[in-house]
């Protein structure tokens, strides 16, 4: 029998059961959600220092964007709990409810309003700096999303070379901030 089929069926049963139990209360905690824990093989040739491989990943079934990773199942669950607590606090701050346990949660994309303020520049930046034919970028995208190095120095140098603008002081490395700096330096 196909292992992925078995996992899918188990996740569907977990989701259904947790959904049913969620009808009995209104304030949900992580324990009210169906959780899937997966073990991964670690690649011994992996030498990346910034992006760590995790032996275990814990995720909320049907709400896959919240996850946690660690060297043990406990570590992964602790990271999942931190992520869940952050999302729960953000939703409470915004006056939004948590999704009902077991329900499928659609991915919410970040706004592109700031990036779209300079569409031609963004397209040129993606092609010339990131060296990509295209990329979906949002106001939350940063230089860190486009490489595995320990710092952004290669991109910062390329930006300086191409646009003549120093962006090394932009701590967040958010693309919208970089694009704004480039755009406003052209006007000056």
PDB file of N, CA, C and O in Angstrom, residues 7 11 14 30 33-40 56-70 73 75-81 84:
ATOM      1  N   UNK A   7      -1.061   8.120   4.940  1.00  0.00           N
ATOM      2  CA  UNK A   7      -0.906   9.387   5.666  1.00  0.00           C
ATOM      3  C   UNK A   7      -2.076  10.310   5.357  1.00  0.00           C
ATOM      4  O   UNK A   7      -2.643  10.941   6.251  1.00  0.00           O
ATOM      5  N   UNK A  11      -4.705  11.705   8.075  1.00  0.00           N
ATOM      6  CA  UNK A  11      -4.890  13.147   8.269  1.00  0.00           C
ATOM      7  C   UNK A  11      -6.343  13.556   8.096  1.00  0.00           C
ATOM      8  O   UNK A  11      -6.846  14.397   8.824  1.00  0.00           O
ATOM      9  N   UNK A  14      -8.127  12.470  11.280  1.00  0.00           N
ATOM     10  CA  UNK A  14      -7.769  13.396  12.364  1.00  0.00           C
ATOM     11  C   UNK A  14      -8.522  14.716  12.212  1.00  0.00           C
ATOM     12  O   UNK A  14      -9.042  15.263  13.183  1.00  0.00           O
ATOM     13  N   UNK A  30      -3.722  24.869  20.503  1.00  0.00           N
ATOM     14  CA  UNK A  30      -3.062  23.977  19.547  1.00  0.00           C
ATOM     15  C   UNK A  30      -3.529  22.531  19.705  1.00  0.00           C
ATOM     16  O   UNK A  30      -3.732  21.832  18.723  1.00  0.00           O
ATOM     17  N   UNK A  33      -6.325  21.122  17.527  1.00  0.00           N
ATOM     18  CA  UNK A  33      -6.118  20.981  16.085  1.00  0.00           C
ATOM     19  C   UNK A  33      -5.480  19.629  15.762  1.00  0.00           C
ATOM     20  O   UNK A  33      -4.682  19.110  16.546  1.00  0.00           O
ATOM     21  N   UNK A  34      -5.792  19.093  14.585  1.00  0.00           N
ATOM     22  CA  UNK A  34      -5.124  17.857  14.161  1.00  0.00           C
ATOM     23  C   UNK A  34      -3.686  18.176  13.768  1.00  0.00           C
ATOM     24  O   UNK A  34      -3.428  19.133  13.043  1.00  0.00           O
ATOM     25  N   UNK A  35      -2.760  17.390  14.278  1.00  0.00           N
ATOM     26  CA  UNK A  35      -1.336  17.643  14.035  1.00  0.00           C
ATOM     27  C   UNK A  35      -0.711  16.439  13.354  1.00  0.00           C
ATOM     28  O   UNK A  35      -0.995  15.291  13.706  1.00  0.00           O
ATOM     29  N   UNK A  36       0.127  16.734  12.398  1.00  0.00           N
ATOM     30  CA  UNK A  36       0.868  15.691  11.693  1.00  0.00           C
ATOM     31  C   UNK A  36       2.356  15.919  11.962  1.00  0.00           C
ATOM     32  O   UNK A  36       2.848  17.036  11.829  1.00  0.00           O
ATOM     33  N   UNK A  37       3.053  14.856  12.347  1.00  0.00           N
ATOM     34  CA  UNK A  37       4.500  14.932  12.560  1.00  0.00           C
ATOM     35  C   UNK A  37       5.165  14.006  11.563  1.00  0.00           C
ATOM     36  O   UNK A  37       4.795  12.836  11.448  1.00  0.00           O
ATOM     37  N   UNK A  38       6.147  14.559  10.841  1.00  0.00           N
ATOM     38  CA  UNK A  38       6.855  13.772   9.836  1.00  0.00           C
ATOM     39  C   UNK A  38       8.338  13.733  10.153  1.00  0.00           C
ATOM     40  O   UNK A  38       8.912  14.729  10.596  1.00  0.00           O
ATOM     41  N   UNK A  39       8.932  12.593   9.901  1.00  0.00           N
ATOM     42  CA  UNK A  39      10.379  12.453  10.048  1.00  0.00           C
ATOM     43  C   UNK A  39      11.008  12.559   8.660  1.00  0.00           C
ATOM     44  O   UNK A  39      10.498  12.012   7.689  1.00  0.00           O
ATOM     45  N   UNK A  40      12.117  13.280   8.585  1.00  0.00           N
ATOM     46  CA  UNK A  40      12.820  13.485   7.316  1.00  0.00           C
ATOM     47  C   UNK A  40      14.229  12.918   7.424  1.00  0.00           C
ATOM     48  O   UNK A  40      14.839  12.939   8.490  1.00  0.00           O
ATOM     49  N   UNK A  56      12.593  16.429  12.151  1.00  0.00           N
ATOM     50  CA  UNK A  56      11.143  16.321  12.322  1.00  0.00           C
ATOM     51  C   UNK A  56      10.456  17.642  11.975  1.00  0.00           C
ATOM     52  O   UNK A  56      10.978  18.713  12.256  1.00  0.00           O
ATOM     53  N   UNK A  57       9.267  17.513  11.392  1.00  0.00           N
ATOM     54  CA  UNK A  57       8.414  18.663  11.114  1.00  0.00           C
ATOM     55  C   UNK A  57       7.033  18.367  11.678  1.00  0.00           C
ATOM     56  O   UNK A  57       6.489  17.283  11.470  1.00  0.00           O
ATOM     57  N   UNK A  58       6.487  19.342  12.409  1.00  0.00           N
ATOM     58  CA  UNK A  58       5.131  19.244  12.939  1.00  0.00           C
ATOM     59  C   UNK A  58       4.282  20.317  12.275  1.00  0.00           C
ATOM     60  O   UNK A  58       4.713  21.469  12.173  1.00  0.00           O
ATOM     61  N   UNK A  59       3.102  19.912  11.789  1.00  0.00           N
ATOM     62  CA  UNK A  59       2.213  20.850  11.097  1.00  0.00           C
ATOM     63  C   UNK A  59       0.779  20.610  11.512  1.00  0.00           C
ATOM     64  O   UNK A  59       0.409  19.494  11.887  1.00  0.00           O
ATOM     65  N   UNK A  60      -0.023  21.671  11.401  1.00  0.00           N
ATOM     66  CA  UNK A  60      -1.454  21.538  11.635  1.00  0.00           C
ATOM     67  C   UNK A  60      -2.079  21.051  10.329  1.00  0.00           C
ATOM     68  O   UNK A  60      -1.909  21.680   9.281  1.00  0.00           O
ATOM     69  N   UNK A  61      -2.793  19.947  10.407  1.00  0.00           N
ATOM     70  CA  UNK A  61      -3.441  19.372   9.225  1.00  0.00           C
ATOM     71  C   UNK A  61      -4.463  20.379   8.678  1.00  0.00           C
ATOM     72  O   UNK A  61      -5.259  20.944   9.437  1.00  0.00           O
ATOM     73  N   UNK A  62      -4.417  20.608   7.389  1.00  0.00           N
ATOM     74  CA  UNK A  62      -5.281  21.530   6.658  1.00  0.00           C
ATOM     75  C   UNK A  62      -4.973  23.008   6.918  1.00  0.00           C
ATOM     76  O   UNK A  62      -5.679  23.882   6.418  1.00  0.00           O
ATOM     77  N   UNK A  63      -3.956  23.295   7.711  1.00  0.00           N
ATOM     78  CA  UNK A  63      -3.504  24.667   7.936  1.00  0.00           C
ATOM     79  C   UNK A  63      -1.981  24.615   7.860  1.00  0.00           C
ATOM     80  O   UNK A  63      -1.263  24.896   8.791  1.00  0.00           O
ATOM     81  N   UNK A  64      -1.496  24.223   6.697  1.00  0.00           N
ATOM     82  CA  UNK A  64      -0.115  23.813   6.505  1.00  0.00           C
ATOM     83  C   UNK A  64       0.913  24.922   6.672  1.00  0.00           C
ATOM     84  O   UNK A  64       2.087  24.650   6.840  1.00  0.00           O
ATOM     85  N   UNK A  65       0.505  26.180   6.625  1.00  0.00           N
ATOM     86  CA  UNK A  65       1.496  27.251   6.712  1.00  0.00           C
ATOM     87  C   UNK A  65       2.053  27.411   8.125  1.00  0.00           C
ATOM     88  O   UNK A  65       3.086  28.043   8.303  1.00  0.00           O
ATOM     89  N   UNK A  66       1.393  26.854   9.113  1.00  0.00           N
ATOM     90  CA  UNK A  66       1.920  26.904  10.481  1.00  0.00           C
ATOM     91  C   UNK A  66       2.639  25.590  10.732  1.00  0.00           C
ATOM     92  O   UNK A  66       2.031  24.523  10.707  1.00  0.00           O
ATOM     93  N   UNK A  67       3.929  25.682  10.963  1.00  0.00           N
ATOM     94  CA  UNK A  67       4.700  24.464  11.176  1.00  0.00           C
ATOM     95  C   UNK A  67       5.853  24.742  12.138  1.00  0.00           C
ATOM     96  O   UNK A  67       6.161  25.887  12.443  1.00  0.00           O
ATOM     97  N   UNK A  68       6.458  23.666  12.587  1.00  0.00           N
ATOM     98  CA  UNK A  68       7.627  23.760  13.444  1.00  0.00           C
ATOM     99  C   UNK A  68       8.576  22.636  13.101  1.00  0.00           C
ATOM    100  O   UNK A  68       8.142  21.553  12.714  1.00  0.00           O
ATOM    101  N   UNK A  69       9.863  22.903  13.225  1.00  0.00           N
ATOM    102  CA  UNK A  69      10.853  21.882  12.925  1.00  0.00           C
ATOM    103  C   UNK A  69      11.834  21.731  14.069  1.00  0.00           C
ATOM    104  O   UNK A  69      12.040  22.663  14.849  1.00  0.00           O
ATOM    105  N   UNK A  70      12.428  20.545  14.164  1.00  0.00           N
ATOM    106  CA  UNK A  70      13.411  20.306  15.213  1.00  0.00           C
ATOM    107  C   UNK A  70      14.108  18.978  15.038  1.00  0.00           C
ATOM    108  O   UNK A  70      13.759  18.176  14.176  1.00  0.00           O
ATOM    109  N   UNK A  73      10.883  15.074  17.929  1.00  0.00           N
ATOM    110  CA  UNK A  73       9.453  15.356  17.811  1.00  0.00           C
ATOM    111  C   UNK A  73       9.053  16.463  18.784  1.00  0.00           C
ATOM    112  O   UNK A  73       8.265  17.356  18.434  1.00  0.00           O
ATOM    113  N   UNK A  75      10.941  18.902  19.976  1.00  0.00           N
ATOM    114  CA  UNK A  75      11.424  20.194  19.460  1.00  0.00           C
ATOM    115  C   UNK A  75      10.483  20.731  18.388  1.00  0.00           C
ATOM    116  O   UNK A  75      10.144  21.918  18.372  1.00  0.00           O
ATOM    117  N   UNK A  76      10.072  19.860  17.477  1.00  0.00           N
ATOM    118  CA  UNK A  76       9.185  20.278  16.390  1.00  0.00           C
ATOM    119  C   UNK A  76       7.845  20.764  16.938  1.00  0.00           C
ATOM    120  O   UNK A  76       7.312  21.786  16.491  1.00  0.00           O
ATOM    121  N   UNK A  77       7.307  20.050  17.920  1.00  0.00           N
ATOM    122  CA  UNK A  77       6.035  20.458  18.527  1.00  0.00           C
ATOM    123  C   UNK A  77       6.166  21.783  19.282  1.00  0.00           C
ATOM    124  O   UNK A  77       5.254  22.614  19.253  1.00  0.00           O
ATOM    125  N   UNK A  78       7.308  21.996  19.946  1.00  0.00           N
ATOM    126  CA  UNK A  78       7.529  23.266  20.650  1.00  0.00           C
ATOM    127  C   UNK A  78       7.582  24.434  19.664  1.00  0.00           C
ATOM    128  O   UNK A  78       7.018  25.499  19.928  1.00  0.00           O
ATOM    129  N   UNK A  79       8.230  24.222  18.527  1.00  0.00           N
ATOM    130  CA  UNK A  79       8.287  25.273  17.509  1.00  0.00           C
ATOM    131  C   UNK A  79       6.905  25.518  16.897  1.00  0.00           C
ATOM    132  O   UNK A  79       6.543  26.661  16.612  1.00  0.00           O
ATOM    133  N   UNK A  80       6.151  24.455  16.711  1.00  0.00           N
ATOM    134  CA  UNK A  80       4.784  24.591  16.214  1.00  0.00           C
ATOM    135  C   UNK A  80       3.949  25.390  17.211  1.00  0.00           C
ATOM    136  O   UNK A  80       3.179  26.272  16.817  1.00  0.00           O
ATOM    137  N   UNK A  81       4.108  25.107  18.494  1.00  0.00           N
ATOM    138  CA  UNK A  81       3.360  25.832  19.538  1.00  0.00           C
ATOM    139  C   UNK A  81       3.701  27.324  19.498  1.00  0.00           C
ATOM    140  O   UNK A  81       2.820  28.167  19.605  1.00  0.00           O
ATOM    141  N   UNK A  84       2.008  28.822  16.432  1.00  0.00           N
ATOM    142  CA  UNK A  84       0.575  28.900  16.672  1.00  0.00           C
ATOM    143  C   UNK A  84       0.248  30.066  17.596  1.00  0.00           C
ATOM    144  O   UNK A  84      -0.694  30.834  17.344  1.00  0.00           O
TER     145      UNK A  84
END
